GROMACS .gro file of C-alpha atoms in nm:
model
  310
    1MET     CA    1   1.380  -1.362   0.358
    2THR     CA    2   1.334  -1.493   0.003
    3ALA     CA    3   1.587  -1.744  -0.132
    4ARG     CA    4   1.724  -1.733  -0.475
    5MET     CA    5   1.652  -1.993  -0.729
    6GLN     CA    6   1.810  -2.064  -1.058
    7MET     CA    7   1.605  -1.933  -1.351
    8GLY     CA    8   1.613  -2.204  -1.619
    9SER     CA    9   1.836  -2.524  -1.636
   10ASN     CA   10   2.155  -2.325  -1.675
   11GLY     CA   11   2.052  -1.976  -1.597
   12LEU     CA   12   2.098  -1.704  -1.340
   13LYS     CA   13   2.007  -1.723  -0.965
   14CYS     CA   14   1.718  -1.478  -0.913
   15SER     CA   15   1.511  -1.398  -0.611
   16ARG     CA   16   1.176  -1.595  -0.630
   17ILE     CA   17   0.988  -1.272  -0.577
   18ILE     CA   18   1.081  -0.998  -0.829
   19ALA     CA   19   1.036  -0.637  -0.806
   20GLY     CA   20   0.887  -0.470  -1.117
   21PHE     CA   21   0.938  -0.107  -1.204
   22TRP     CA   22   0.674  -0.068  -1.478
   23ARG     CA   23   0.503   0.228  -1.307
   24LEU     CA   24   0.808   0.368  -1.143
   25LYS     CA   25   0.757   0.702  -1.318
   26ASN     CA   26   0.416   0.733  -1.151
   27TRP     CA   27   0.545   0.657  -0.806
   28ASN     CA   28   0.692   1.019  -0.784
   29TYR     CA   29   0.973   0.899  -0.568
   30SER     CA   30   1.272   1.113  -0.508
   31THR     CA   31   1.607   0.951  -0.582
   32GLN     CA   32   1.661   0.885  -0.213
   33GLN     CA   33   1.314   0.742  -0.166
   34LEU     CA   34   1.380   0.513  -0.464
   35LEU     CA   35   1.714   0.410  -0.325
   36ASP     CA   36   1.537   0.335   0.015
   37PHE     CA   37   1.286   0.114  -0.159
   38ILE     CA   38   1.562  -0.066  -0.342
   39TYR     CA   39   1.744  -0.131  -0.011
   40GLN     CA   40   1.423  -0.247   0.165
   41CYS     CA   41   1.373  -0.503  -0.120
   42LEU     CA   42   1.731  -0.635  -0.073
   43ASP     CA   43   1.693  -0.648   0.292
   44VAL     CA   44   1.410  -0.913   0.250
   45GLY     CA   45   1.587  -1.097  -0.030
   46VAL     CA   46   1.418  -0.940  -0.328
   47THR     CA   47   1.721  -0.889  -0.545
   48THR     CA   48   1.590  -0.916  -0.900
   49MET     CA   49   1.464  -0.598  -1.056
   50ASP     CA   50   1.240  -0.600  -1.365
   51HIS     CA   51   1.244  -0.314  -1.627
   52ALA     CA   52   1.179  -0.258  -1.987
   53ASP     CA   53   1.300   0.020  -2.216
   54ILE     CA   54   0.954   0.156  -2.289
   55TYR     CA   55   0.843   0.185  -1.930
   56GLY     CA   56   0.732   0.537  -1.838
   57ASP     CA   57   0.779   0.645  -2.198
   58TYR     CA   58   1.148   0.533  -2.195
   59SER     CA   59   1.197   0.702  -1.869
   60CYS     CA   60   1.197   0.444  -1.593
   61GLU     CA   61   1.528   0.289  -1.657
   62SER     CA   62   1.689   0.633  -1.623
   63ILE     CA   63   1.515   0.706  -1.294
   64PHE     CA   64   1.637   0.368  -1.166
   65GLY     CA   65   1.976   0.423  -1.302
   66LYS     CA   66   2.014   0.764  -1.135
   67ALA     CA   67   1.943   0.606  -0.798
   68ILE     CA   68   2.220   0.337  -0.833
   69THR     CA   69   2.480   0.570  -0.995
   70GLY     CA   70   2.822   0.525  -0.840
   71LYS     CA   71   2.706   0.234  -0.620
   72THR     CA   72   2.893  -0.056  -0.755
   73ALA     CA   73   2.843  -0.267  -0.437
   74LEU     CA   74   2.466  -0.217  -0.460
   75ARG     CA   75   2.461  -0.302  -0.833
   76ASP     CA   76   2.646  -0.631  -0.750
   77LYS     CA   77   2.377  -0.728  -0.513
   78MET     CA   78   2.102  -0.728  -0.771
   79GLN     CA   79   1.997  -0.888  -1.096
   80ILE     CA   80   1.854  -0.649  -1.351
   81VAL     CA   81   1.599  -0.776  -1.622
   82THR     CA   82   1.496  -0.548  -1.894
   83LYS     CA   83   1.310  -0.579  -2.230
   84CYS     CA   84   1.325  -0.458  -2.588
   85GLY     CA   85   1.137  -0.487  -2.902
   86ILE     CA   86   0.852  -0.232  -2.888
   87ARG     CA   87   0.875   0.115  -3.060
   88LEU     CA   88   0.629   0.356  -2.899
   89GLN     CA   89   0.471   0.625  -3.116
   90ASN     CA   90   0.510   0.993  -3.056
   91SER     CA   91   0.762   0.934  -2.773
   92GLU     CA   92   0.923   1.254  -2.618
   93ASN     CA   93   1.226   1.030  -2.508
   94TRP     CA   94   1.276   0.836  -2.825
   95PRO     CA   95   1.107   1.023  -3.110
   96GLY     CA   96   1.069   0.921  -3.468
   97VAL     CA   97   0.788   0.680  -3.465
   98VAL     CA   98   0.442   0.768  -3.604
   99HIS     CA   99   0.293   0.421  -3.571
  100GLN     CA  100   0.364   0.193  -3.277
  101HIS     CA  101   0.519  -0.135  -3.389
  102TYR     CA  102   0.740  -0.420  -3.293
  103ASN     CA  103   1.097  -0.445  -3.395
  104THR     CA  104   1.324  -0.739  -3.320
  105GLY     CA  105   1.569  -0.659  -3.592
  106TYR     CA  106   1.945  -0.679  -3.529
  107ASP     CA  107   2.007  -0.299  -3.528
  108HIS     CA  108   1.708  -0.220  -3.297
  109ILE     CA  109   1.805  -0.471  -3.047
  110ILE     CA  110   2.182  -0.357  -3.031
  111THR     CA  111   2.057   0.015  -3.014
  112SER     CA  112   1.804  -0.066  -2.747
  113VAL     CA  113   2.048  -0.235  -2.511
  114GLU     CA  114   2.300   0.032  -2.563
  115ARG     CA  115   2.035   0.286  -2.442
  116SER     CA  116   1.930   0.048  -2.155
  117LEU     CA  117   2.294   0.025  -2.031
  118LYS     CA  118   2.346   0.397  -2.035
  119ASN     CA  119   2.003   0.469  -1.876
  120LEU     CA  120   2.056   0.204  -1.603
  121ASN     CA  121   2.413   0.306  -1.538
  122THR     CA  122   2.537  -0.036  -1.567
  123ASP     CA  123   2.798  -0.226  -1.770
  124TYR     CA  124   2.583  -0.535  -1.822
  125ILE     CA  125   2.222  -0.652  -1.819
  126ASP     CA  126   2.161  -0.984  -1.634
  127VAL     CA  127   1.864  -1.093  -1.855
  128LEU     CA  128   1.735  -0.932  -2.168
  129LEU     CA  129   1.379  -1.027  -2.292
  130ILE     CA  130   1.208  -0.977  -2.622
  131HIS     CA  131   0.900  -0.789  -2.497
  132ARG     CA  132   0.635  -0.916  -2.737
  133PRO     CA  133   0.617  -1.152  -3.023
  134ASP     CA  134   0.701  -0.986  -3.351
  135ALA     CA  135   0.526  -1.117  -3.661
  136LEU     CA  136   0.821  -0.996  -3.860
  137MET     CA  137   1.087  -1.146  -3.639
  138ASP     CA  138   1.372  -1.302  -3.842
  139ALA     CA  139   1.486  -1.549  -3.585
  140ASP     CA  140   1.840  -1.562  -3.735
  141GLU     CA  141   1.867  -1.197  -3.715
  142THR     CA  142   1.749  -1.174  -3.356
  143ALA     CA  143   1.994  -1.459  -3.269
  144ARG     CA  144   2.288  -1.281  -3.429
  145ALA     CA  145   2.213  -0.966  -3.190
  146PHE     CA  146   2.187  -1.186  -2.884
  147ASP     CA  147   2.530  -1.354  -2.990
  148LYS     CA  148   2.702  -1.019  -3.034
  149LEU     CA  149   2.571  -0.892  -2.691
  150LEU     CA  150   2.670  -1.219  -2.520
  151LYS     CA  151   3.013  -1.214  -2.658
  152GLU     CA  152   3.081  -0.854  -2.564
  153GLY     CA  153   2.962  -0.914  -2.212
  154LYS     CA  154   2.678  -0.668  -2.231
  155VAL     CA  155   2.400  -0.928  -2.163
  156ARG     CA  156   2.451  -1.245  -1.964
  157TYR     CA  157   2.121  -1.434  -2.034
  158PHE     CA  158   1.827  -1.410  -2.259
  159GLY     CA  159   1.453  -1.479  -2.255
  160VAL     CA  160   1.125  -1.359  -2.402
  161SER     CA  161   0.804  -1.233  -2.284
  162ASN     CA  162   0.442  -1.302  -2.395
  163PHE     CA  163   0.556  -1.571  -2.642
  164SER     CA  164   0.356  -1.872  -2.733
  165PRO     CA  165   0.525  -2.222  -2.719
  166SER     CA  166   0.563  -2.216  -3.107
  167GLN     CA  167   0.716  -1.862  -3.098
  168PHE     CA  168   0.953  -1.961  -2.807
  169ASN     CA  169   1.058  -2.270  -3.012
  170LEU     CA  170   1.133  -2.078  -3.329
  171LEU     CA  171   1.362  -1.842  -3.157
  172GLN     CA  172   1.531  -2.104  -2.943
  173SER     CA  173   1.596  -2.303  -3.256
  174ARG     CA  174   1.845  -2.037  -3.380
  175LEU     CA  175   2.030  -1.997  -3.045
  176GLN     CA  176   2.321  -2.181  -2.899
  177GLN     CA  177   2.252  -2.067  -2.542
  178PRO     CA  178   1.915  -2.162  -2.392
  179LEU     CA  179   1.639  -1.911  -2.330
  180ILE     CA  180   1.591  -1.896  -1.957
  181THR     CA  181   1.246  -1.756  -1.909
  182ASN     CA  182   0.910  -1.652  -2.069
  183GLN     CA  183   0.752  -1.372  -1.877
  184ILE     CA  184   0.374  -1.416  -1.908
  185GLU     CA  185   0.057  -1.292  -1.743
  186CYS     CA  186  -0.053  -1.555  -1.497
  187SER     CA  187  -0.253  -1.533  -1.183
  188VAL     CA  188  -0.557  -1.693  -0.998
  189SER     CA  189  -0.774  -1.495  -1.220
  190PHE     CA  190  -0.592  -1.554  -1.549
  191LEU     CA  191  -0.525  -1.906  -1.617
  192ASP     CA  192  -0.454  -1.919  -1.995
  193PRO     CA  193  -0.087  -2.030  -1.948
  194LEU     CA  194  -0.218  -2.349  -1.766
  195HIS     CA  195  -0.429  -2.438  -2.068
  196ASP     CA  196  -0.242  -2.329  -2.382
  197ARG     CA  197   0.068  -2.532  -2.322
  198THR     CA  198   0.282  -2.241  -2.205
  199LEU     CA  199   0.353  -2.373  -1.865
  200ASP     CA  200   0.379  -2.735  -1.998
  201GLN     CA  201   0.655  -2.616  -2.233
  202CYS     CA  202   0.833  -2.433  -1.951
  203GLN     CA  203   0.842  -2.750  -1.735
  204GLN     CA  204   0.950  -2.963  -2.043
  205LEU     CA  205   1.237  -2.744  -2.122
  206ARG     CA  206   1.322  -2.652  -1.759
  207VAL     CA  207   1.257  -2.287  -1.839
  208SER     CA  208   1.139  -2.079  -1.533
  209PRO     CA  209   0.843  -1.853  -1.627
  210MET     CA  210   0.814  -1.519  -1.481
  211ALA     CA  211   0.449  -1.406  -1.411
  212TRP     CA  212   0.355  -1.042  -1.462
  213SER     CA  213   0.035  -0.910  -1.298
  214PRO     CA  214   0.031  -1.202  -1.040
  215LEU     CA  215  -0.247  -1.032  -0.846
  216GLY     CA  216  -0.467  -0.963  -1.151
  217GLY     CA  217  -0.352  -0.599  -1.181
  218GLY     CA  218  -0.510  -0.535  -0.843
  219ASN     CA  219  -0.853  -0.640  -0.953
  220LEU     CA  220  -0.822  -0.911  -0.690
  221PHE     CA  221  -0.889  -0.651  -0.420
  222THR     CA  222  -1.139  -0.414  -0.612
  223ASP     CA  223  -1.323  -0.611  -0.885
  224ASP     CA  224  -1.681  -0.680  -0.777
  225SER     CA  225  -1.759  -0.940  -1.042
  226GLU     CA  226  -1.897  -1.293  -0.945
  227LYS     CA  227  -1.593  -1.464  -1.055
  228THR     CA  228  -1.350  -1.230  -0.845
  229GLY     CA  229  -1.577  -1.268  -0.547
  230ARG     CA  230  -1.569  -1.656  -0.559
  231ILE     CA  231  -1.192  -1.638  -0.570
  232ARG     CA  232  -1.155  -1.386  -0.297
  233ASN     CA  233  -1.374  -1.606  -0.068
  234VAL     CA  234  -1.175  -1.923  -0.140
  235LEU     CA  235  -0.837  -1.738  -0.093
  236LYS     CA  236  -0.961  -1.602   0.236
  237THR     CA  237  -1.066  -1.941   0.366
  238ILE     CA  238  -0.755  -2.100   0.256
  239GLY     CA  239  -0.554  -1.820   0.419
  240MET     CA  240  -0.713  -1.898   0.750
  241GLU     CA  241  -0.630  -2.278   0.704
  242ALA     CA  242  -0.271  -2.208   0.609
  243GLY     CA  243  -0.231  -1.974   0.912
  244LEU     CA  244  -0.355  -2.250   1.142
  245ASN     CA  245  -0.097  -2.487   0.990
  246GLY     CA  246   0.179  -2.259   0.913
  247GLN     CA  247   0.465  -2.081   1.091
  248LYS     CA  248   0.282  -1.747   1.177
  249THR     CA  249  -0.002  -1.644   1.416
  250GLY     CA  250  -0.317  -1.549   1.237
  251GLU     CA  251  -0.436  -1.584   0.882
  252TYR     CA  252  -0.254  -1.523   0.567
  253GLY     CA  253  -0.387  -1.241   0.328
  254ILE     CA  254  -0.558  -1.310   0.000
  255ASP     CA  255  -0.258  -1.164  -0.177
  256GLN     CA  256  -0.023  -1.405   0.000
  257VAL     CA  257  -0.246  -1.713  -0.096
  258ALA     CA  258  -0.269  -1.593  -0.455
  259ILE     CA  259   0.121  -1.569  -0.479
  260ALA     CA  260   0.155  -1.915  -0.302
  261TRP     CA  261  -0.086  -2.059  -0.570
  262LEU     CA  262   0.162  -1.952  -0.840
  263LEU     CA  263   0.473  -2.067  -0.645
  264ARG     CA  264   0.313  -2.417  -0.616
  265HIS     CA  265   0.321  -2.486  -0.976
  266PRO     CA  266   0.609  -2.720  -1.056
  267SER     CA  267   0.734  -2.504  -1.349
  268ASN     CA  268   0.880  -2.275  -1.073
  269ILE     CA  269   0.708  -1.944  -1.144
  270PHE     CA  270   0.879  -1.616  -1.044
  271PRO     CA  271   0.609  -1.364  -0.962
  272VAL     CA  272   0.681  -1.008  -1.057
  273LEU     CA  273   0.530  -0.742  -0.824
  274GLY     CA  274   0.456  -0.393  -0.957
  275THR     CA  275   0.406  -0.237  -0.607
  276SER     CA  276   0.573   0.073  -0.474
  277LYS     CA  277   0.510  -0.026  -0.108
  278PRO     CA  278   0.764  -0.220   0.091
  279GLU     CA  279   0.504  -0.382   0.293
  280ARG     CA  280   0.356  -0.549  -0.013
  281ILE     CA  281   0.705  -0.667  -0.097
  282ARG     CA  282   0.736  -0.823   0.263
  283SER     CA  283   0.391  -0.958   0.239
  284ALA     CA  284   0.481  -1.151  -0.095
  285VAL     CA  285   0.797  -1.283   0.065
  286ASP     CA  286   0.602  -1.418   0.356
  287ALA     CA  287   0.394  -1.610   0.102
  288LEU     CA  288   0.695  -1.842   0.038
  289GLU     CA  289   0.609  -1.996   0.381
  290ILE     CA  290   0.293  -2.126   0.253
  291MET     CA  291   0.272  -2.481   0.100
  292LEU     CA  292  -0.071  -2.529  -0.053
  293SER     CA  293  -0.196  -2.897  -0.071
  294ARG     CA  294  -0.313  -3.019  -0.406
  295GLU     CA  295  -0.682  -2.991  -0.293
  296GLN     CA  296  -0.646  -2.633  -0.181
  297TRP     CA  297  -0.470  -2.551  -0.514
  298TYR     CA  298  -0.748  -2.712  -0.709
  299ARG     CA  299  -1.010  -2.538  -0.494
  300ILE     CA  300  -0.866  -2.209  -0.618
  301TRP     CA  301  -0.858  -2.324  -0.984
  302SER     CA  302  -1.227  -2.427  -0.944
  303ALA     CA  303  -1.310  -2.088  -0.804
  304SER     CA  304  -1.145  -1.919  -1.100
  305THR     CA  305  -1.292  -2.144  -1.373
  306GLY     CA  306  -1.645  -2.163  -1.201
  307THR     CA  307  -1.634  -2.529  -1.266
  308PRO     CA  308  -1.534  -2.844  -1.061
  309VAL     CA  309  -1.251  -3.058  -1.165
  310PRO     CA  310  -1.382  -3.289  -1.435
   0.00000   0.00000   0.00000
């Protein structure tokens, strides 16, 4: 079972593995099937649920909210993360936009959160993220919206998603409360946050990053490129090594080693899984048992970059 860890130096305790609901609409789950999935996540300690207002053309929050309606005890066992700041064009569920754009203005943030609260059937959001950097973001205005939502008890903590270090610093400079996360793309096949100072900043500020697409969007299993082949081969070898030295009988899967590679980073990464399969959730939780050595970690890094450590 996965233990919870504090997100950020003064943040919320979240499960180290996070369940993501980006494609919930495409799962075609009945309300009962979704409820069963949520309970199965909770049973293995995955208590943190990741959403965004735009997922499923603004429908996924409502699908999730319908499943937990009237279940106060269930809501109390989970942490709900959601995002705002993107306006989709030609949406059936939130019409009025001809050209997709970003909006981090005061009115939009307040309106979006009110919609999310209603759709999710909850009185509060545990963590609200700005979904994408907005070139027109007025940091004072965004901070004013955060302050209002915090004072009203509608949002407990705040963070960002896909922000560069300078964009993160700009918003943080206007806030009294610390941002507790930056949700970024990061995986064994996407190393940019290691090299563009994003993870350096997270460690410096004791901000806990969340990693979306931690298995490369599934390409780790299906892509036939030379790079992915190299990565798979090394992950498989290390999975065999970890199985011999670990707590289980037999080797660990390449998915588990890829998750363990993220967990090994000292910034305390929280992987966000987008799977609808409980067995994939359980597999990711088992990855918490793996403690990669520095040598193993860098073997994976070299497989991804195609170069030896300088």
